Every structure is written in structure tokens, then in C-alpha cells.
XYZ file of C-alpha atoms in Angstrom:
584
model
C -129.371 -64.618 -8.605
C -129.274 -60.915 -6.903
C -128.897 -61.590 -2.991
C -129.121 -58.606 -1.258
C -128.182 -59.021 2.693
C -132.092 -58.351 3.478
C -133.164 -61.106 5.972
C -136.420 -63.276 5.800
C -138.392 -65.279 8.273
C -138.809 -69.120 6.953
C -140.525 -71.702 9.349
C -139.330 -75.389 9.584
C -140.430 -78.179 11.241
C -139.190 -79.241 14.567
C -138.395 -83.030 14.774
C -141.789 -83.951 16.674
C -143.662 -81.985 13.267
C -146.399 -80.741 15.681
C -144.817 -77.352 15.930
C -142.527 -74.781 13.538
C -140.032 -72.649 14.574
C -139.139 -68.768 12.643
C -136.022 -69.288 11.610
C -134.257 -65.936 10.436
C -132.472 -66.287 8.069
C -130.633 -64.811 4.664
C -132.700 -63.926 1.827
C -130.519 -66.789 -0.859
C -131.094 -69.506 1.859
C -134.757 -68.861 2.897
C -135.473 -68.912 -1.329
C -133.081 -72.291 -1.648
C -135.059 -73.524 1.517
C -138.985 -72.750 0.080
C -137.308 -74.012 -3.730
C -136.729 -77.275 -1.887
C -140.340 -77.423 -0.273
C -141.469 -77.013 -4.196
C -138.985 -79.811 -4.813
C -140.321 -82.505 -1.820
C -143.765 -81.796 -3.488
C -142.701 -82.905 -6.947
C -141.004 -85.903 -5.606
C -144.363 -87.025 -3.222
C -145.693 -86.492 -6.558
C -143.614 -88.444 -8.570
C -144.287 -91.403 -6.296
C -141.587 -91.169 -3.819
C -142.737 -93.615 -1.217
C -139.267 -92.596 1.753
C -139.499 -90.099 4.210
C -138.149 -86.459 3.633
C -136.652 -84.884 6.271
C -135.593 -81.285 6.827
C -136.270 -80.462 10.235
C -133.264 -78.514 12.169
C -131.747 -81.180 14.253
C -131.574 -83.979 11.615
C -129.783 -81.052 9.001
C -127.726 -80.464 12.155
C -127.231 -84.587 12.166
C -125.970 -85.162 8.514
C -124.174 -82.031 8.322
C -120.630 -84.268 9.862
C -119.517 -87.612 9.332
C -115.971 -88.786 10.900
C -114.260 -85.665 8.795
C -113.118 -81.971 9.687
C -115.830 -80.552 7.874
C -119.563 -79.452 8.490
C -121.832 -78.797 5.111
C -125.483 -78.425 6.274
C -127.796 -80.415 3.823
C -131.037 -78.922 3.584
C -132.976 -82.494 2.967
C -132.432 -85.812 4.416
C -134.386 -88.745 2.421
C -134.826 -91.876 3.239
C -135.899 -94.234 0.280
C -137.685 -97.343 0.678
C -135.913 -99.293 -2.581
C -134.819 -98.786 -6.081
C -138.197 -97.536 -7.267
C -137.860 -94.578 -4.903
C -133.918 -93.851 -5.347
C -134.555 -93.926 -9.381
C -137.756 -91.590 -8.846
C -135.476 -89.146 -6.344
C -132.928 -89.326 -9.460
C -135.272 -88.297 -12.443
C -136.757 -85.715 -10.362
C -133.401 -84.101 -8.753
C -132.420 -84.442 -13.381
C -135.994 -82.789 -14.010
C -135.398 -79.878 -11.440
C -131.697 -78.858 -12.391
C -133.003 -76.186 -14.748
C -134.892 -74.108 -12.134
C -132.538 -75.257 -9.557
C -129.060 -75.993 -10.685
C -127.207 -76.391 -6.985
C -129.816 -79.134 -6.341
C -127.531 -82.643 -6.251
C -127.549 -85.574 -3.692
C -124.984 -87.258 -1.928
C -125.286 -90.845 -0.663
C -124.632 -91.857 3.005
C -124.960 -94.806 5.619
C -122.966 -94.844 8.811
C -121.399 -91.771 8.347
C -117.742 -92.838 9.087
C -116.234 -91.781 5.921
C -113.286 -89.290 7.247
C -112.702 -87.603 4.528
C -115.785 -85.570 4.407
C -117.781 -87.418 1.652
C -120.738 -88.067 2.690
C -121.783 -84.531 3.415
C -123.446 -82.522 0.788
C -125.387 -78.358 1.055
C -128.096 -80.260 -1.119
C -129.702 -83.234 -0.117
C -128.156 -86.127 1.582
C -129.468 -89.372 0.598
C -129.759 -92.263 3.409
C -129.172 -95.674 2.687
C -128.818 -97.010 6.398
C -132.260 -97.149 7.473
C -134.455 -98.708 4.626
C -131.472 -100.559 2.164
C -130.264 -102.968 4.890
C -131.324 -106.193 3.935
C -128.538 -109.314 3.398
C -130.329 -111.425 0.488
C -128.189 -114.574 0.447
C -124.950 -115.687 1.742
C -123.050 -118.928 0.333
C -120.049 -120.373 0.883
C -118.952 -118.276 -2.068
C -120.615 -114.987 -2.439
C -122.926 -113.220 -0.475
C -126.051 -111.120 -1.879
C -126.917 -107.662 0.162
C -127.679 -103.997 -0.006
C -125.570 -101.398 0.569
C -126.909 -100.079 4.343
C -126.202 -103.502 6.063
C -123.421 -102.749 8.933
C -119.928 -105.146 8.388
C -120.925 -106.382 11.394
C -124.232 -107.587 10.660
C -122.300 -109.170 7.329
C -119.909 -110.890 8.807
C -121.658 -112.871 11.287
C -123.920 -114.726 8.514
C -120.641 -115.071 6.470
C -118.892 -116.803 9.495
C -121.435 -119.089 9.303
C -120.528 -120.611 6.088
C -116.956 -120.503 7.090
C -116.565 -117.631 4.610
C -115.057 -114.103 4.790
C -115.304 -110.932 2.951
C -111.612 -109.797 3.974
C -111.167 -106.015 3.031
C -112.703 -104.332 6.348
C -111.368 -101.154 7.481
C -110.331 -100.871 11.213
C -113.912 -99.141 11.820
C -115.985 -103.175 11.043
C -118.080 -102.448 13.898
C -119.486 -99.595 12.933
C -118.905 -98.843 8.898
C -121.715 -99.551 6.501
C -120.957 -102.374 3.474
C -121.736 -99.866 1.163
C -119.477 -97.388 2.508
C -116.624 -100.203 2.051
C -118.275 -99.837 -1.917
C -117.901 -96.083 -2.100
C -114.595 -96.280 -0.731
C -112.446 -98.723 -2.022
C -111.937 -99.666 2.038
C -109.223 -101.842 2.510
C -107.521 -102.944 6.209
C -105.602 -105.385 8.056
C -106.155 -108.440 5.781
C -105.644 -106.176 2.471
C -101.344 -107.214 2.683
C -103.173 -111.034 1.646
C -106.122 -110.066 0.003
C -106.348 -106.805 -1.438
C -108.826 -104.039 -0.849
C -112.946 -104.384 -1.652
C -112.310 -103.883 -5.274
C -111.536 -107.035 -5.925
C -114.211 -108.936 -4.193
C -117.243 -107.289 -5.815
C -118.716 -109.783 -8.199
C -121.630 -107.654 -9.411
C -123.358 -104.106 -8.388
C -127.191 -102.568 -9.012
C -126.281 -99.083 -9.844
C -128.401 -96.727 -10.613
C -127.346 -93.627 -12.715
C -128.113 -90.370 -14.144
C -130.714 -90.913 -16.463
C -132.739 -92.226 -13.219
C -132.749 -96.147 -13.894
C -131.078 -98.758 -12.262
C -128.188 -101.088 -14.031
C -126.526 -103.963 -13.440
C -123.034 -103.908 -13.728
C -120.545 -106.434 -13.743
C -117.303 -107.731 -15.234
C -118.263 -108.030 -19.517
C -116.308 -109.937 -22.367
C -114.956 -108.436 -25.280
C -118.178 -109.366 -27.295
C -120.220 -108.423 -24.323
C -119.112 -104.752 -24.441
C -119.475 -104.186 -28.053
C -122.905 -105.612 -27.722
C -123.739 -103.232 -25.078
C -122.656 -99.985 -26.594
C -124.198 -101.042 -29.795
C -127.749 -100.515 -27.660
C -127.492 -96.802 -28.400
C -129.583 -96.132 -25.285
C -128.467 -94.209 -22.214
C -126.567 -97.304 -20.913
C -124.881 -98.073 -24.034
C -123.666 -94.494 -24.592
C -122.215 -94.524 -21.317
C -120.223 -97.874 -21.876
C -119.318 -96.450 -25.451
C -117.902 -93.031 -24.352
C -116.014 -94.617 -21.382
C -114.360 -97.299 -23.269
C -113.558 -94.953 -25.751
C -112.295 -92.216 -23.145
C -109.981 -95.320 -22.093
C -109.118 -96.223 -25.353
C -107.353 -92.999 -26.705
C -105.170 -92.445 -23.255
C -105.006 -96.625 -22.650
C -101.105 -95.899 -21.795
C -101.845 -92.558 -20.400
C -103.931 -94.168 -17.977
C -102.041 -97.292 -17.277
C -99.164 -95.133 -16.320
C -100.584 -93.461 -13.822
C -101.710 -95.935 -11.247
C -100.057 -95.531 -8.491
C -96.956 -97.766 -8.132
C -97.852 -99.131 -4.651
C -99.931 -101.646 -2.892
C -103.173 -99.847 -2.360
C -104.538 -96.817 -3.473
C -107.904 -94.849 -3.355
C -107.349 -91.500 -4.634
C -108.583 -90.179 -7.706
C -110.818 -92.290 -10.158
C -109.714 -96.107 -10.775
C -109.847 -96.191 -14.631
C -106.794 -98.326 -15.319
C -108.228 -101.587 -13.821
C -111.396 -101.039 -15.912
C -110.352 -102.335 -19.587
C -107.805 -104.768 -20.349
C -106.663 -105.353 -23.663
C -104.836 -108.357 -23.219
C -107.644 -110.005 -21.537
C -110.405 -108.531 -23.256
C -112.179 -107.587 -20.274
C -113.906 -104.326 -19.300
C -114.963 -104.410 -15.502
C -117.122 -100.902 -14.919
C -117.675 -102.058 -10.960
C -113.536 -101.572 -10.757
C -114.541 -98.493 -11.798
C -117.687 -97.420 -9.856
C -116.192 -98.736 -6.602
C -114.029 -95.818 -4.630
C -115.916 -93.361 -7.045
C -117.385 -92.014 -3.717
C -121.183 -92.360 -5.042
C -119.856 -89.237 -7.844
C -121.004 -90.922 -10.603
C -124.216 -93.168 -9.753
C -125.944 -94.698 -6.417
C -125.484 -98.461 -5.819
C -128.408 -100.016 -4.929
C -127.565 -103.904 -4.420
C -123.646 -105.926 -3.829
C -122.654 -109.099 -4.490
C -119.109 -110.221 -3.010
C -117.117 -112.530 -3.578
C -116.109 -114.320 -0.109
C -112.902 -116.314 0.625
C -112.720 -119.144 3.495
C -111.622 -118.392 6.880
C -108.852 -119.721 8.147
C -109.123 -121.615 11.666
C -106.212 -121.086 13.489
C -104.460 -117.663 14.143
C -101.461 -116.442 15.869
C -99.474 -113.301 16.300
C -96.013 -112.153 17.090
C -95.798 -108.765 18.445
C -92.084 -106.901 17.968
C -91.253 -104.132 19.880
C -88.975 -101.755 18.586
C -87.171 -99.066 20.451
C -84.991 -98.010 17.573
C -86.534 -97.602 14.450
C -83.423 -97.396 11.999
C -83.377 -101.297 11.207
C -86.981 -101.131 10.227
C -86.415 -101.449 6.352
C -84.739 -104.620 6.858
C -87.067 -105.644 9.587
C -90.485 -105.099 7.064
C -88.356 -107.001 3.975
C -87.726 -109.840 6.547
C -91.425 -110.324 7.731
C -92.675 -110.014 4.502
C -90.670 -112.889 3.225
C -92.244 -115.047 5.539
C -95.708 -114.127 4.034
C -97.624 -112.964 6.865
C -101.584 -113.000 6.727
C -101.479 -109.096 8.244
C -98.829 -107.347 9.040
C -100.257 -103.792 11.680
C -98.123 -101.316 13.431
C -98.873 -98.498 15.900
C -96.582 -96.014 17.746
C -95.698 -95.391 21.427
C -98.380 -92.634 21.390
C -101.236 -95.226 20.563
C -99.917 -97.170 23.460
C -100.017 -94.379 25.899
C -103.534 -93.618 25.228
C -104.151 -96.937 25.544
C -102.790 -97.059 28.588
C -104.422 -94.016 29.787
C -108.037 -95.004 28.637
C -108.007 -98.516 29.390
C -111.111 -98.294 31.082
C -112.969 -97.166 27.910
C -112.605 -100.389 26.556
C -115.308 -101.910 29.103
C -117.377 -100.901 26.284
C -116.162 -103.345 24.025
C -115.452 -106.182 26.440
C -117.950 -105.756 29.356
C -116.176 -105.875 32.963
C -114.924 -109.176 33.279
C -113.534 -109.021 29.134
C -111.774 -105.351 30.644
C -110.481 -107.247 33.814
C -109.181 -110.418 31.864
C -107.163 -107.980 29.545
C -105.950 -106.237 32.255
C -104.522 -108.984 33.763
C -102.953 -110.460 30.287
C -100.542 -106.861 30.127
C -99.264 -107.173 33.387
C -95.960 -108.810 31.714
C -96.189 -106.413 29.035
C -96.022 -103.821 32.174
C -92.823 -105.159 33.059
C -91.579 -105.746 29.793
C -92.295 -101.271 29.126
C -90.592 -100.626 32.780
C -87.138 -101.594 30.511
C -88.350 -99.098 28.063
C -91.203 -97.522 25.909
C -91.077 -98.785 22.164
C -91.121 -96.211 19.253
C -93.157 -98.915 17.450
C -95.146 -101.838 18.172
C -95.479 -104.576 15.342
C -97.929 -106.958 14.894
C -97.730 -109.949 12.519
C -100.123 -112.577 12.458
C -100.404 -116.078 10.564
C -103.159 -118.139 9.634
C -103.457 -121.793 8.884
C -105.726 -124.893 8.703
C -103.843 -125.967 11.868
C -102.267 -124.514 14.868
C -99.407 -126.227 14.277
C -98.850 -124.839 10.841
C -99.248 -121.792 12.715
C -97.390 -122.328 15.325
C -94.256 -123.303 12.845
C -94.718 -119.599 11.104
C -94.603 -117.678 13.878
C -91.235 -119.367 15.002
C -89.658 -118.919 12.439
C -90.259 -115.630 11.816
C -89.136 -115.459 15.264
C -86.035 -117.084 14.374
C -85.246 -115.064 11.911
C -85.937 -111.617 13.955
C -83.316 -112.016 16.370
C -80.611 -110.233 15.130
C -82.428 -107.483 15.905
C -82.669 -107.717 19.630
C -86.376 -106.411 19.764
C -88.412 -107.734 22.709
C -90.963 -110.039 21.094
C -94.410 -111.584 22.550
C -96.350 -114.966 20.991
C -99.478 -114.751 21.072
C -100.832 -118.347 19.533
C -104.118 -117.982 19.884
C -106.961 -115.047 18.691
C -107.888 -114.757 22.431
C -103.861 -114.044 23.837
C -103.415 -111.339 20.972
C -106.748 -109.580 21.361
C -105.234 -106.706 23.569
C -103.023 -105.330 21.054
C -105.717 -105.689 18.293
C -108.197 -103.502 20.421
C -105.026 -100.994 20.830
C -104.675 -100.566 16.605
C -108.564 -100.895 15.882
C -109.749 -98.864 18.809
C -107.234 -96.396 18.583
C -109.414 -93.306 16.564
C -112.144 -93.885 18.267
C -110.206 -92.920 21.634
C -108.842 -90.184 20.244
C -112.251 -88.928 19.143
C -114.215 -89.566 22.393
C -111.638 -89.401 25.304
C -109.348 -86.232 24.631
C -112.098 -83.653 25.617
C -109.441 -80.603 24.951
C -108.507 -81.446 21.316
C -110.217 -83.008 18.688
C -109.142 -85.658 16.048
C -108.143 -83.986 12.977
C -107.704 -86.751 10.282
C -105.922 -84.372 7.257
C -102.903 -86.335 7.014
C -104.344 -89.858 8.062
C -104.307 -92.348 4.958
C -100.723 -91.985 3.377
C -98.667 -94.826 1.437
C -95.145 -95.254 0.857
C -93.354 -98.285 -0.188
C -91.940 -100.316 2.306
C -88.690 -100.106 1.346
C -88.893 -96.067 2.140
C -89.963 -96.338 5.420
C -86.505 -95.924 7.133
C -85.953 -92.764 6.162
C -89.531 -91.705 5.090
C -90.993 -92.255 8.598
C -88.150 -90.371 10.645
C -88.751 -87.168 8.328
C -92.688 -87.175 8.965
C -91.948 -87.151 12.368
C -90.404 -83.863 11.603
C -93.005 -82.347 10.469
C -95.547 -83.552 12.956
C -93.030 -82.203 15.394
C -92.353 -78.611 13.850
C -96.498 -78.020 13.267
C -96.444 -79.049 17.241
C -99.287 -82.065 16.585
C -100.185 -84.239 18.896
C -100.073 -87.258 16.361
C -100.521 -91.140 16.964
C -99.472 -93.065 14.196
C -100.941 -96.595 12.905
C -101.698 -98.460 9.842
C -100.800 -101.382 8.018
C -96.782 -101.731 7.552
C -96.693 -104.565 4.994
C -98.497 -102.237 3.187
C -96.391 -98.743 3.960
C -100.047 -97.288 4.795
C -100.101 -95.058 7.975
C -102.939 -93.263 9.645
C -101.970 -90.359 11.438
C -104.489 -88.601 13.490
C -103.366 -85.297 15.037
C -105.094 -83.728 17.905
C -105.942 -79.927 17.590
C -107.967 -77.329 18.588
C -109.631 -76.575 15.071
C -111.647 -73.828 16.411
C -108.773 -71.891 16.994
C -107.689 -70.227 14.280
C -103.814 -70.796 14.891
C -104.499 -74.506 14.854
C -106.464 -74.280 11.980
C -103.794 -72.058 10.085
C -101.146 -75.119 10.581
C -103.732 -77.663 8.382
C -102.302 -76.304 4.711
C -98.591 -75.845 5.449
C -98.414 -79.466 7.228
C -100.600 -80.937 5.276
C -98.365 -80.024 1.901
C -95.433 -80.505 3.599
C -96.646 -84.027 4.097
C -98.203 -84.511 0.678
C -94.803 -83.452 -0.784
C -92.850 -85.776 1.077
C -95.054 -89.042 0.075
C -94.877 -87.644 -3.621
C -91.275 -87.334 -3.208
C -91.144 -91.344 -2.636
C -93.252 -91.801 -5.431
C -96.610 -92.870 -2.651
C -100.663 -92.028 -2.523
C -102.173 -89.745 -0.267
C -104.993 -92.503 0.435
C -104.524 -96.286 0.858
C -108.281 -96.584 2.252
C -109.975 -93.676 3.091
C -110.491 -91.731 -0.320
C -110.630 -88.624 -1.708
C -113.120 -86.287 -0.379
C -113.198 -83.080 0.662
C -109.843 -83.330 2.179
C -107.825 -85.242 -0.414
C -109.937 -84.330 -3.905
C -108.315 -81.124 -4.450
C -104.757 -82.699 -4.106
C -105.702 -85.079 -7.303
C -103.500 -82.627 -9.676
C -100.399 -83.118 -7.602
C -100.924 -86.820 -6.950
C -101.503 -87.472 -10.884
C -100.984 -84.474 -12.543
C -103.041 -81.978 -15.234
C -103.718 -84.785 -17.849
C -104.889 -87.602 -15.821
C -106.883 -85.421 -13.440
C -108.303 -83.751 -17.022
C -109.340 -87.273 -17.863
C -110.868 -87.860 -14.489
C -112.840 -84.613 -15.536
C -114.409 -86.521 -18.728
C -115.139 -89.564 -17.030
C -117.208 -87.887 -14.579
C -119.075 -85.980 -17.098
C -119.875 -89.193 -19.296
C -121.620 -90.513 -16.018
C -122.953 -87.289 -14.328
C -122.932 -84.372 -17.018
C -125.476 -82.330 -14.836
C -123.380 -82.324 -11.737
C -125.853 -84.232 -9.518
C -123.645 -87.146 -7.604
C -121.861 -85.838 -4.665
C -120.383 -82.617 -5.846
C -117.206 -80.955 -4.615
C -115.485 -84.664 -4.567
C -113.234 -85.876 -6.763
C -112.003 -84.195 -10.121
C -114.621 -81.684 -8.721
C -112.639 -81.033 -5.763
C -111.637 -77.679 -4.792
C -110.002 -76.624 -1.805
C -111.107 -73.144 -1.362
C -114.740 -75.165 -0.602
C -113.457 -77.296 1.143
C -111.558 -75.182 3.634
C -114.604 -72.402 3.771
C -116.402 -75.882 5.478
C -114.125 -77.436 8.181
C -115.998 -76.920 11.130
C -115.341 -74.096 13.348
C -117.104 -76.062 16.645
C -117.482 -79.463 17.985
């Protein structure tokens, strides 16, 4: 289309729709804006039953989640259920000719930090309307995809029962963004990451009709892509897409603990087994290749008793042997953060009232006042946590001693904490610690580019030392936390991204970095996905043939481009830097 740089005048609604404002604008985005007024009337047409939404302060709303970026949708829906998410779907598929940018991205809470749940197109809303929990056993639990962890978790406690792979943002992440991204956390060192507690997904796809989609025998599969429908052609092509690069594909999964870049095709078919699992596949896909509707988890039971044994460590070169000895002992969780968390900590206890109320706030205070005197001897370069479960305290209570035991060679300080209660101040210090960052440091902002590495334990001793390095020569303000059994680190630098010297440091650091993980054979994501930030890295983490795979599985499920574009194998970082937001 011809754009010359002739401006029109295009009214919108204002949020309280009894007035319109002229809004001046360039001639290409006042004809994509009227195109998408044509577009809302097809779709109230078509049955759509939601609320559309394009008025300037909710575009302004959904153009961020927790990332760097800002991408201005130019509709918000809201659908009701399935009937209106498959209608939205066979109408955004019936408009691609006349509009081929149109495509929809899904979102709930909006804390996905690595930009994707933003979209130019139309965001899709699953928070408000898809928020129901259907059933919760002892075993599994039945619920849609905008139900907060929170929310979850509390009717799970009540059959003694746990879905285990929260991130470190429980209270305020969506169930379905634990779906889209793979999320894994604290309890992923024992459990593993939200993967492999998904019994069974509602999915619906590109040919606008919802699936289910769950784990299918060998006989299963062949039945299904002898349908020779939409459905079976898409479990024929991907099986056979899987087939021809089986070892290909095997090979490339990252050799480490947890991993969320790129797409997860090698835990999909199993020859040996004769299984073929699409949700494997679908979850961490980042809602690129289909919208899930409806989850069913697998739960595990909680564990009663809880205690924790918190290490600090002032020199940092014993830590290889230090991880390899806690891990023997086959900790429950096994968290870290750095003296920088602490001092903000420190510095913003107060903000914590909002978590605790006054009398929580005052009760913590109180139980660090021999952790006060403990830090006049010294400030720890590390602080590590490692907690134990058990059906009794005293089984607990034997673990932590142990470990204890074992640890003294190294002539760290160490606190027991026995109980949930003693050990919640340090847990508020690793969970809470972004969201300080992000709301107390009014000068700088949280820039989360380099946040979601892995590295094999082993590696940490001189891996950790060297990243320091670079945080150091790019002059970052950095904290650094994450999950040690694991060798997954979140490092959140503060900078001024508005300033264009800041922003000038995010490519050279952020390679430097990327290198270095590569070098020890890591992922650049343990939990938080690809993205906008991460997506265009996918040729360096897995090179030209994998990420040309990842290109043809995409297109088996989404050959017009509609699911959340610029993610993925669709990544590009030219797009993705022309979008990192210039205010905040």
C-alpha cells in the first residue's frame, strides 16, 4: 500500500463512549484503524457475543506487559467462551485477504517479561470472562486459562493438593500464562516445570474450532491423522515433520534442567514409548500456534512440614562444591539471591506492609534483628536458601541437620529456620525482589534483557564471576536471583531506557551474555520464554536447522500468520528493538 506522509483526522471513542476525540493521525494508521471498524462489524456479525474495545486508554493499557517493549494494539476483545474465541478466529482467517497484518495475541495478567503478550493487531483477553475453576480433586484440577495462581491454589490446598511449577510472580500471574510459558519456579529442582503437569488442554486453532488435546497412543495417532480433516492433517504433518529430523530434534534439547526457548518438539513423540503428547508441544508455544481455552493439571500432595537453612556466603569460589553438596542431600528447593537483593530489601522494607499488613511488617522486622548482627560481621555475596519437606517435622528437622553437618567445612554463617513462618523473611526477599525493583527505584527502571539464563551447576564457579564482569563493564545496576539447584538466574538491571546511551548498552551486553551461557553449553530462558526479547536469539541458541524446523512447525499450525506474530521462529530483532519503549 502507497502511504504518503499526508495526515488524516480519525475519531475514537473515549473510555466513557459518550464522547470521541479527533485523533490526527498518519494516513496508513487512520486506514488500518477504519479497516478494523469494518472488521468489529463482521465479528458483531458473526455472532461475537465479548466486548471490543479500542478506545485510547485501554490501547494505551495492553500496549506493555512486565517487558521493555510497548506495541500499541489497536483492539482489545474480551470473549465470553469458546463459541466467541472460535468465531474471533474464523473471522480474523476470513479477513486476512483484505487485511493481511490483522493477527491476535492472547493475554491475561500481563506479567509475561519478555514482551509476549503484546501485539500492533488485536490483543485477545482471557482474564476477565475465562476465569472459572471447574473442579478440583485430590488429583487434578479442571479450570480455564484466566483464573489467577492464587485463586488456584487456595481450592487446591484444600484437597491437600498442589500444582508445583509457579513462577516467583503466584500472586499475580494468570494459570494460563503458566500454559503459554512453560513457567517453572522454586519447586521446579523436585518437580519440574508446568509441562509436565498438564493432563489435557481445549485448544482452539486455525481453522477456528476448538480441540482437545492430550497425551495419544500409538494407535490413537494413526487413527487421528487418518481423519483427513483439519485436525488430522495437523497431527499428520507434525508427526511427520518429527519423524524425518527424530534425531535432529532429539539432539537439540537443551542439555540442562529447564528450558523454555524455542519450540518444545523433542518431548512430543517418543518412539520407544509410542507416545505422541501435542500439549508438550502447545505448552511454552507462547499462544503462536493456537488459543487454549480450558486446563486440566495434574496436582501432587503437599507436604506438611517445611524447613529451611539459609547459607551465607561471603566468598563465592567454593560454590561448585557447595551446590554438588546440597544437591546430594535432595533438597525440595534450592533459591539464591545476591547482596544487591538484600540491600534493597533492606532499603524498602517498608514496602512489604503491603504484603503483610503492619503487625506481619513489624513481626518480620523484629525476626532480622539477629540477621542485623549477623551482616555487621559482613555483607554476603550470596544468600542460599534450601528448604526440605516431609510428612513430619522431625523428618525435617533430620534433613536440615545434616545438610548442616555436612556444610561446615565451609565456614559460611548459616540460619535454621524449621518452620514456614521463621523462613518467611527471606522468601519475601527472593519472590518480592522484581517487584521492588519495578515500583521503588523511581530513577531507573527494571530492564529484564538478560533475566532468565541457565547454566549447569557445575559451571557456576567460574560462570557466575565472569557475568559479573560484564554487568560491571556495561555499568548495570543488576540484582541477581533464581533457582541454584537449577543454575537458573534472573538478573534484572536498572537503567534509564529512555536514554539513548542506556539503551545503546542492551545489544552489546546482552550478546556478551548470550555468548557466555552458549559457551557453557546453557539456555537463554529457564522460565520466562522467548518473546520479543529472546525469539530472535533462537538461531544462536539452536542453530539454522532446528530453528528452520521451528519455521515448519509453526506453519503446519498457523500458515496465515495469525497467533502472536513476531514471537518465536518469527522473531526478529530489528522489530523488536524499533518497540522497546522510549517512556515509562
Amino acid at each position: 500500500m502507497h502511504v504518503n506522509v499526508k495526515y488524516l483526522t480519525y475519531f475514537y471513542r473515549t473510555p466513557n463512549r459518550n464522547h470521541h476525540i479527533r485523533h490526527l493521525c498518519t494516513e496508513e494508521i487512520a486506514i488500518k484503524l477504519i479497516g478494523m471498524d469494518e472488521f468489529k462489524q463482521k465479528l458483531v456479525k458473526a455472532g461475537f457475543a465479548g466486548e471490543l474495545n479500542d478506545d485510547a486508554t485501554t490501547r494505551e493499557f495492553y500496549s506493555h506487559d512486565a517487558s521493555l517493549f510497548e506495541v500499541r494494539p489497536q483492539l482489545v476483545v474480551f470473549p465470553i467462551n469458546s463459541d466467541d474465541v472460535q468465531i474471533l478466529i474464523k473471522t480474523v482467517a476470513g479477513a486476512k485477504k483484505t487485511m493481511p497484518e490483522l493477527s491476535v495475541t492472547a493475554r491475561s495478567a500481563g506479567t509475561d517479561m519478555s514482551g509476549g503478550a503484546v501485539n500492533e493487531s488485536i490483543i485477545v483477553d482471557f482474564n476477565k470472562h475465562f476465569n472459572r475453576i471447574e473442579k478440583v480433586t485430590p488429583g487434578e484440577a479442571h479450570a480455564q486459562p484466566g483464573v489467577f495462581y492464587r485463586d488456584f491454589e487456595k481450592e487446591t490446598l484444600k484437597q491437600k493438593a498442589l500444582m508445583p511449577s509457579y513462577p516467583a510472580s503466584r500472586d499475580l500471574c494468570t494459570i494460563g500464562g503458566m500454559v503459554a510459558n512453560n513457567s517453572g519456579g522454586e519447586k521446579s529442582l523436585e518437580y519440574g516445570k508446568t509441562k509436565d503437569f498438564v493432563n489435557e488442554l481445549r485448544v482452539v486453532f486455525a481453522d477456528g474450532k476448538e480441540y482437545t488435546v492430550k497425551p495419544l497412543t500409538k494407535k490413537q495417532l494413526v487413527a487421528k491423522m487418518a481423519q483427513g480433516d483439519f485436525e488430522g492433517n495437523l497431527y499428520k504433518n507434525l508427526f511427520e515433520l518429527i519423524e524425518k529430523n527424530y534425531d535432529t530434534i532429539k539432539a537439540a534439547k537443551p542439555n540442562v534442567s529447564k528450558n523454555s526457548m524455542g519450540y518444545n518438539l523433542w518431548d512430543v513423540w517418543d518412539r520407544d514409548t509410542g507416545t505422541f503428547d501435542m500439549t508438550k508441544l502447545i505448552v511454552g508455544s507462547q499462544g503462536t500456534l493456537g488459543f487454549v481455552t480450558d486446563i486440566k493439571f495434574r496436582l501432587v500432595p503437599t507436604r506438611p512440614y517445611t524447613g529451611l537453612l539459609v547459607c551465607f556466603m561471603k566468598d563465592i569460589n567454593p560454590l561448585g562444591e557447595v551446590i554438588n553438596k546440597v544437591l546430594e542431600h535432595k533438597p525440595a528447593t534450592f533459591e539464591s539471591f545476591d547482596d544487591n537483593t538484600l540491600y534493597l530489601s533492606i532499603r524498602f522494607m517498608p514496602a512489604f506492609r503491603k504484603y503483610l499488613g503492619w503487625w506481619g511488617l513489624v513481626k518480620l522486622l523484629i525476626s532480622l534483628i539477629p540477621d542485623g548482627f549477623m551482616l555487621l560481621r559482613g555483607i554476603p555475596k550470596l544468600i542460599l536458601m534450601v528448604e526440605f519437606n516431609g510428612q513430619t517435622q522431625e523428618e525435617v528437622d533430620r534433613k536440615i541437620e545434616a545438610l548442616r553437618t555436612d556444610l561446615k567445612p565451609y565456614h559460611m554463617a548459616m540460619e535454621r529456620d524449621e518452620t514456614a513462618a521463621k523462613s518467611q523473611k527471606f522468601w519475601i526477599m527472593r519472590r518480592q525482589s522484581f517487584n521492588l525493583l519495578r515500583s521503588k527505584v523511581k530513577d531507573k527502571h527494571t530492564a529484564p534483557f538478560i533475566d532468565d539464563l541457565v547454566v549447569n551447576p557445575p559451571h557456576l564457579t567460574e560462570f557466575l564471576p565472569q557475568l559479573r564482569t560484564i554487568i560491571k563493564k556495561y555499568k548495570l545496576q543488576a540484582t541477581i536471583a533464581g533457582h541454584m539447584g537449577d543454575g537458573n538466574f534472573h538478573i534484572i538491571p536498572l537503567m534509564k531506557i529512555e536514554d539513548p546511551s542506556e539503551k545503546a548498552k542492551l545489544l552489546p551486553a546482552m550478546e556478551e551474555v548470550d555468548d557466555l551461557v552458549l559457551h557453557y553449553k546453557g539456555s537463554l530462558s529457564g522460565e520466562h520464554n522467548d518473546g520479543l526479547i529472546r525469539g530472535p536469539w533462537l538461531k544462536e541458541q539452536f542453530g539454522e536447522e532446528v530453528l528452520e524446523i521451528f519455521k515448519q512447525a509453526k506453519a503446519i499450525f498457523d500458515p496465515e500468520k495469525m497467533f502472536n506474530p513476531h514471537k518465536k521462529s518469527d522473531a526478529d530483532w530489528d522489530y523488536s528493538y524499533k518497540h522497546i519503549r522510549d517512556h515509562f
